[in-house]
Coordinates of C-alpha atoms in Angstrom, one line a residue:
M254 CA -45.5 14.4 79.8
I255 CA -46.4 11.2 81.6
F256 CA -44.4 12.4 84.7
L257 CA -45.8 14.6 87.2
S258 CA -43.4 16.9 88.5
E259 CA -42.7 17.3 92.3
F260 CA -43.4 21.0 91.6
T261 CA -47.3 20.3 91.0
L262 CA -47.4 18.0 93.9
N263 CA -46.2 20.4 96.5
N264 CA -48.2 21.7 99.2
L265 CA -51.4 19.5 98.3
L266 CA -53.3 17.9 100.8
P267 CA -53.6 13.9 100.7
T268 CA -57.3 14.4 99.4
Q269 CA -55.8 16.8 96.5
L270 CA -52.9 14.6 95.8
V271 CA -55.2 11.8 94.9
D272 CA -57.4 13.7 92.9
K273 CA -54.3 15.0 90.9
I274 CA -53.0 11.7 90.3
L275 CA -56.4 10.2 89.2
L276 CA -57.1 13.2 87.1
H277 CA -53.6 13.1 85.7
G278 CA -54.4 9.2 84.8
I279 CA -57.4 9.9 83.0
Q280 CA -55.8 12.8 81.0
I281 CA -53.2 10.6 79.5
G282 CA -55.3 7.8 78.8
A283 CA -54.1 5.1 81.6
S284 CA -55.8 2.2 82.2
D285 CA -54.5 1.4 85.7
V286 CA -52.8 3.4 88.4
H287 CA -50.2 1.5 90.4
I288 CA -49.3 2.7 93.7
E289 CA -46.6 0.7 95.2
P290 CA -44.5 1.0 98.7
L291 CA -40.6 1.3 98.5
N292 CA -38.2 0.2 101.0
D293 CA -38.0 3.8 102.4
S294 CA -41.5 3.8 103.1
S295 CA -42.4 6.2 100.2
L296 CA -44.7 5.3 97.4
R297 CA -43.8 4.8 93.9
V298 CA -46.9 5.6 91.3
R299 CA -47.0 4.1 87.8
M300 CA -49.5 4.2 85.2
R301 CA -50.2 1.8 82.5
I302 CA -50.8 3.3 78.9
D303 CA -51.5 1.2 76.0
G304 CA -50.4 -1.9 78.0
T305 CA -47.0 -0.6 79.1
L306 CA -46.1 0.9 82.7
Y307 CA -44.4 4.4 83.0
D308 CA -43.4 6.0 86.1
V309 CA -45.3 9.0 86.9
C310 CA -44.1 10.2 90.4
N311 CA -42.7 9.3 93.9
L312 CA -45.1 10.2 97.1
P313 CA -43.0 11.1 100.2
S314 CA -43.2 8.9 103.3
N315 CA -44.9 11.3 105.4
V316 CA -48.3 11.3 103.2
A317 CA -48.4 7.7 102.3
Q318 CA -50.4 6.1 104.6
Q319 CA -52.9 9.1 104.1
I320 CA -52.9 8.5 100.4
I321 CA -53.6 4.9 100.5
G322 CA -56.1 5.6 103.5
R323 CA -57.9 8.2 101.3
I324 CA -58.3 5.8 98.3
K325 CA -59.4 3.0 100.6
V326 CA -62.2 5.3 102.1
L327 CA -63.4 6.3 98.7
A328 CA -63.6 2.6 97.5
S329 CA -65.6 1.6 100.9
I330 CA -62.7 -0.6 101.6
D331 CA -61.8 -1.3 105.4
V332 CA -59.1 1.1 106.4
A333 CA -58.1 -1.1 109.2
Q334 CA -57.7 -4.1 107.6
K335 CA -54.1 -4.4 106.0
R336 CA -53.4 -8.2 106.2
V337 CA -55.7 -9.5 103.5
P338 CA -56.5 -8.2 100.1
Q339 CA -59.7 -6.4 99.6
D340 CA -61.5 -5.0 96.7
G341 CA -63.7 -1.9 96.1
A342 CA -65.1 0.6 93.6
F343 CA -66.2 4.3 93.5
V344 CA -66.8 7.0 90.9
F345 CA -64.5 9.5 90.5
S346 CA -66.2 12.8 89.8
C347 CA -63.5 15.1 88.2
P348 CA -62.7 18.4 89.7
D349 CA -63.9 21.7 88.1
N350 CA -65.4 19.5 85.2
E351 CA -62.1 18.6 83.6
C352 CA -63.7 15.3 82.5
Q353 CA -66.9 13.2 82.8
S354 CA -67.0 11.0 85.9
V355 CA -64.9 7.8 85.7
D356 CA -65.6 4.4 87.4
M357 CA -62.6 3.4 89.5
R358 CA -61.9 -0.2 90.7
V359 CA -59.5 -0.7 93.4
A360 CA -57.7 -3.8 94.6
T361 CA -55.3 -4.0 97.6
Y362 CA -52.6 -6.2 97.9
P363 CA -50.6 -7.0 101.6
A364 CA -47.1 -6.7 100.2
S365 CA -44.0 -7.3 102.6
L366 CA -43.2 -3.6 102.6
G367 CA -46.7 -2.6 102.9
E368 CA -50.2 -2.3 101.1
K369 CA -50.0 -1.9 97.1
L370 CA -53.1 -0.7 95.6
V371 CA -54.2 -1.0 91.8
V372 CA -56.7 1.7 90.7
R373 CA -58.3 0.5 87.4
L374 CA -59.9 3.4 85.3
L375 CA -62.9 2.5 83.5
D376 CA -63.4 5.4 81.4
E377 CA -66.9 5.0 79.7
A378 CA -66.1 7.9 77.5
N379 CA -63.1 6.1 75.8
R380 CA -64.6 2.8 75.8
R381 CA -64.2 0.9 72.3
H382 CA -67.1 -1.7 71.9
R383 CA -67.6 -2.0 68.3
L384 CA -66.3 -4.5 66.2
S385 CA -65.7 -2.3 63.3
E386 CA -63.3 -0.2 65.7
L387 CA -61.2 -3.4 66.8
G388 CA -58.8 -3.2 63.7
L389 CA -60.1 -6.4 62.0
S390 CA -59.3 -6.9 58.4
P391 CA -62.4 -6.7 56.0
K392 CA -62.7 -10.3 55.6
Q393 CA -62.2 -11.1 59.4
F394 CA -65.1 -8.5 60.0
N395 CA -67.3 -10.2 57.6
D396 CA -66.6 -13.8 58.3
I397 CA -67.1 -12.8 62.3
T398 CA -70.4 -11.2 61.7
S399 CA -71.6 -13.7 59.4
L400 CA -71.1 -16.3 62.2
L401 CA -72.8 -13.9 64.7
D402 CA -75.9 -13.7 62.4
R403 CA -76.5 -17.4 62.8
S404 CA -79.3 -18.4 65.1
H405 CA -77.1 -20.6 67.3
G406 CA -73.2 -21.4 67.6
F407 CA -70.3 -21.0 70.1
L408 CA -67.7 -18.4 69.4
L409 CA -64.7 -18.3 71.6
V410 CA -62.2 -15.5 72.0
T411 CA -58.8 -16.9 73.2
G412 CA -55.6 -15.3 74.4
P413 CA -53.4 -14.3 77.6
T414 CA -54.5 -12.1 80.0
G415 CA -54.7 -8.6 78.9
S416 CA -55.0 -9.2 75.1
G417 CA -58.5 -7.5 75.1
K418 CA -60.9 -10.6 75.0
T419 CA -63.5 -9.0 77.0
T420 CA -63.4 -6.1 74.7
T421 CA -64.0 -8.2 71.9
L422 CA -66.9 -9.9 73.6
Y423 CA -68.4 -6.6 74.3
A424 CA -67.9 -5.4 70.9
A425 CA -69.9 -8.8 69.8
L426 CA -72.6 -8.2 72.0
D427 CA -72.9 -4.6 70.9
Y428 CA -73.4 -5.9 67.3
L429 CA -76.1 -8.6 68.6
N430 CA -77.8 -6.0 70.7
G431 CA -81.5 -5.1 69.6
P432 CA -85.1 -5.3 70.4
D433 CA -85.6 -8.4 69.1
K434 CA -82.8 -9.9 71.0
H435 CA -82.7 -11.3 74.7
I436 CA -79.0 -11.2 75.9
V437 CA -77.7 -12.5 79.4
T438 CA -74.1 -12.3 80.5
L439 CA -72.4 -13.9 83.4
E440 CA -69.2 -11.9 84.1
D441 CA -66.3 -11.6 86.5
P442 CA -66.3 -8.7 86.9
V443 CA -68.9 -6.7 85.1
E444 CA -66.7 -4.2 83.4
Y445 CA -69.1 -2.0 81.3
H446 CA -72.8 -1.7 81.5
I447 CA -74.7 -2.1 78.1
E448 CA -78.0 -0.6 78.0
G449 CA -80.6 -3.5 77.0
I450 CA -78.5 -6.5 78.3
T451 CA -79.1 -8.3 81.5
Q452 CA -75.4 -8.8 82.9
A453 CA -74.7 -10.7 86.2
Q454 CA -71.6 -11.0 88.1
I455 CA -70.4 -14.0 90.0
N456 CA -70.1 -14.2 93.7
P457 CA -68.2 -17.1 94.7
T458 CA -68.6 -16.2 98.4
A459 CA -72.4 -16.4 97.9
G460 CA -72.1 -19.8 95.8
F461 CA -72.9 -18.0 92.6
T462 CA -70.1 -19.4 90.5
F463 CA -69.6 -19.8 86.7
A464 CA -71.1 -23.2 86.6
K465 CA -74.1 -22.6 89.0
G466 CA -74.7 -19.1 87.1
M467 CA -74.5 -20.8 83.7
R468 CA -77.4 -23.3 84.5
A469 CA -79.4 -20.3 85.9
L470 CA -78.6 -18.1 82.7
L471 CA -80.3 -20.9 80.6
R472 CA -83.2 -21.0 82.4
Q473 CA -83.6 -17.1 81.3
D474 CA -84.5 -17.9 77.8
P475 CA -81.7 -16.1 76.3
D476 CA -81.2 -16.0 72.6
V477 CA -77.6 -14.8 73.3
A478 CA -75.6 -16.0 76.4
M479 CA -72.4 -14.5 77.4
V480 CA -70.1 -16.1 79.8
G481 CA -66.7 -14.2 80.6
E482 CA -64.6 -17.2 80.9
I483 CA -64.5 -21.0 80.6
R484 CA -63.0 -22.1 83.6
D485 CA -63.9 -25.7 84.3
S486 CA -65.3 -28.8 82.8
Q487 CA -68.9 -28.2 84.2
T488 CA -68.9 -24.6 82.6
A489 CA -67.5 -25.8 79.4
R490 CA -70.1 -28.6 79.0
T491 CA -73.2 -26.5 79.9
A492 CA -71.9 -23.6 77.3
V493 CA -71.6 -26.1 74.5
E494 CA -75.0 -28.0 75.3
A495 CA -76.5 -24.3 75.3
A496 CA -74.8 -23.7 71.7
L497 CA -76.6 -27.0 70.8
T498 CA -80.1 -26.1 71.8
G499 CA -80.5 -23.0 69.9
H500 CA -78.4 -20.2 71.7
V501 CA -75.7 -18.0 70.5
V502 CA -73.1 -18.4 73.1
L503 CA -70.0 -16.3 73.7
S504 CA -66.8 -16.6 75.9
T505 CA -63.2 -16.7 76.5
L506 CA -60.2 -19.2 77.0
H507 CA -56.5 -18.8 77.9
T508 CA -54.9 -20.5 75.0
N509 CA -52.0 -18.9 72.5
D510 CA -53.8 -19.6 69.4
A511 CA -57.4 -20.3 67.9
V512 CA -57.1 -24.1 67.3
S513 CA -55.7 -24.5 70.9
A514 CA -58.9 -23.8 72.1
L515 CA -60.3 -27.1 70.4
I516 CA -57.9 -28.9 72.1
R517 CA -58.3 -27.4 75.6
L518 CA -62.3 -27.9 75.3
I519 CA -61.3 -31.8 74.9
D520 CA -58.6 -31.7 77.6
M521 CA -61.8 -30.3 79.8
G522 CA -63.8 -33.4 79.2
V523 CA -66.1 -32.0 76.3
E524 CA -66.2 -35.1 73.8
P525 CA -64.8 -34.4 70.3
F526 CA -68.3 -34.8 68.5
L527 CA -69.8 -32.1 70.9
V528 CA -67.2 -29.8 70.2
N529 CA -67.6 -30.1 66.4
A530 CA -71.4 -29.7 66.9
A531 CA -71.2 -26.6 69.0
V532 CA -67.9 -24.6 68.2
S533 CA -68.6 -22.1 65.1
G534 CA -65.3 -20.4 65.1
V535 CA -62.5 -19.0 67.3
I536 CA -60.9 -15.8 67.6
A537 CA -57.1 -15.5 69.0
Q538 CA -55.9 -12.3 69.5
R539 CA -53.1 -10.0 70.9
L540 CA -53.0 -6.2 71.5
V541 CA -50.4 -3.8 69.7
R542 CA -49.7 -0.3 70.3
L543 CA -50.2 1.8 67.3
L544 CA -47.7 4.4 66.1
C545 CA -48.4 8.2 66.7
D546 CA -49.4 9.5 63.5
Q547 CA -47.9 12.9 64.6
C548 CA -44.3 11.8 65.2
K549 CA -43.7 8.6 63.3
T550 CA -40.9 8.4 61.0
F551 CA -39.2 6.4 58.4
Y552 CA -36.2 4.2 59.6
T553 CA -34.1 1.6 57.4
P554 CA -34.9 -1.7 58.5
T555 CA -32.1 -3.9 60.2
K556 CA -30.9 -7.4 58.8
E557 CA -33.1 -9.2 61.0
E558 CA -36.1 -7.1 60.1
E559 CA -34.9 -7.3 56.5
Y560 CA -35.3 -10.9 56.4
I561 CA -39.1 -11.0 58.0
L562 CA -39.6 -8.5 55.2
Q563 CA -38.4 -10.9 52.4
Q564 CA -40.8 -13.6 53.4
Y565 CA -43.7 -11.0 52.5
D566 CA -41.6 -10.0 49.3
V567 CA -41.4 -6.5 50.4
A568 CA -37.6 -6.3 51.0
D569 CA -37.4 -2.9 49.9
K570 CA -40.1 -1.4 52.1
Q571 CA -39.3 1.3 54.3
L572 CA -40.8 1.0 57.7
F573 CA -42.1 3.5 60.2
G574 CA -40.7 3.5 64.0
P575 CA -42.0 5.7 67.2
I576 CA -40.2 9.0 68.2
G577 CA -42.2 10.7 70.8
C578 CA -44.1 14.0 71.1
V579 CA -46.4 15.9 73.2
V580 CA -49.3 14.3 71.7
C581 CA -48.3 10.7 72.7
N582 CA -47.0 11.6 76.0
Q583 CA -43.4 11.2 74.4
T584 CA -44.0 7.5 74.2
G585 CA -44.2 7.3 70.4
F586 CA -47.3 5.4 70.6
R587 CA -51.1 6.4 70.5
D588 CA -53.9 4.0 71.1
R589 CA -53.9 0.0 70.6
C590 CA -55.8 -2.5 68.3
A591 CA -56.1 -6.1 68.0
I592 CA -54.1 -8.4 65.6
V593 CA -56.5 -11.4 65.0
E594 CA -56.3 -14.9 64.0
F595 CA -60.0 -16.1 63.3
V596 CA -60.6 -19.7 62.7
L597 CA -63.9 -20.7 61.2
I598 CA -64.6 -24.4 61.9
T599 CA -65.1 -26.3 58.7
P600 CA -66.1 -29.9 57.9
E601 CA -62.3 -30.8 57.1
L602 CA -61.0 -29.3 60.6
Q603 CA -64.2 -30.9 62.3
E604 CA -62.8 -34.4 60.8
L605 CA -59.3 -33.9 62.8
V606 CA -60.9 -32.8 66.0
R607 CA -63.0 -35.8 65.6
A608 CA -59.6 -38.0 65.3
K609 CA -57.8 -35.8 67.9
A610 CA -55.3 -34.6 65.6
S611 CA -52.1 -32.9 66.9
H612 CA -52.1 -29.1 67.2
A613 CA -49.9 -29.0 63.8
S614 CA -52.4 -30.8 62.0
L615 CA -55.1 -28.4 63.0
L616 CA -53.4 -25.5 62.6
E617 CA -52.1 -26.7 59.0
Q618 CA -55.8 -27.4 57.8
A619 CA -57.0 -24.0 59.3
Y620 CA -54.6 -22.1 57.3
K621 CA -55.7 -24.4 54.4
D622 CA -59.4 -23.5 55.1
G623 CA -58.3 -19.7 54.6
A624 CA -57.4 -18.6 58.2
T625 CA -54.7 -16.1 58.5
S626 CA -52.2 -15.6 61.3
M627 CA -51.6 -13.0 64.0
L628 CA -48.4 -12.2 62.4
H629 CA -50.1 -11.9 58.9
H630 CA -52.5 -9.4 60.2
G631 CA -50.0 -7.6 61.9
M632 CA -47.8 -7.3 59.1
Q633 CA -50.7 -5.8 57.2
L634 CA -50.8 -3.3 59.8
V635 CA -46.9 -2.7 59.3
L636 CA -46.9 -2.2 55.8
S637 CA -49.7 0.1 56.0
G638 CA -47.7 2.2 58.5
K639 CA -49.9 1.9 61.6
L640 CA -47.6 -0.4 63.5
S641 CA -43.9 -0.8 64.0
L642 CA -42.6 -4.3 63.1
S643 CA -40.5 -4.3 66.5
E644 CA -43.9 -3.8 68.3
L645 CA -45.8 -6.6 66.3
L646 CA -42.9 -9.2 67.2
R647 CA -43.0 -8.0 70.7
S648 CA -46.6 -8.8 71.0
I649 CA -46.6 -12.2 69.3
H650 CA -43.4 -13.8 71.2

């Protein structure tokens, strides 16, 4: 079960309560623990599992401040300061060797009812940083690895916050990592350390911004440069120039689909001819929750779902849906994967970029050139029984 019962929390000291909550988060595969003040001065604890928040327990008001104080002490955060947001980190060593040590990142927020804490669980044992494990179709995998095998070029990964862009970048770095490659990254923050790669974290307070870091990174003579995010026109131009001068450059943008990334670069002041010369391909993605293999079940599609299936000539196909069991913590889902739209930059697409064509024209040409939409990729997972249709539609709308 996701919930922690009051019975398991009774008569525990604040230090033990914190250990119990964090250990529970690790055991159920949570990515984040949210500790939020309520009107009665108690604390609500929620955990994010496979991208969805679930209630876990409420902590009484008499221990609320001690719980918050304990986590702030662990994260080396100023306990007395409650009026400004603060960040910290610590390594949680599981009691009684119930799991491996897990990196924890803590962020505080001074809400009107009191301090809110979010603890991010970076479980090295459960990380997934291989391209072959991201759920790509065979064609997508071959196209992306062929692009990465080039000696230069610019690969962009796009999508909203929480769509797994950083995981995809790390998977690409893992693929490229080797004794013959000098790889340097610029991140905010460094989420996982990869052996053999030089990773740096920006520090705006000290003047170490993405733009300044990118210029310094290129002076390190890298074969591969990864920039966590293109945030301004200066970083965009420097990244493009790096790709043009014989580097493989990886980065992310916040756009809804792949071709929108080309338009965004132009809007950021990069000339269309430079976009054409530098950008090799764009990955757009969303994360979807996969059905639990232990409890998924067949069901008859609704009329709306039948209409969607008709577009794929599979109107008589039975669908799988979630149920819930002990294995999946009664959610019906277990694990996530990416649904991907990969656009390879072709001469025909470059011609439209040069003419500053509309988004619709770029998208139409990308599909003509062989790109498949996230919906199409997701439907392949639906028809294979790994994904529910409702989850697919939720993720792309």
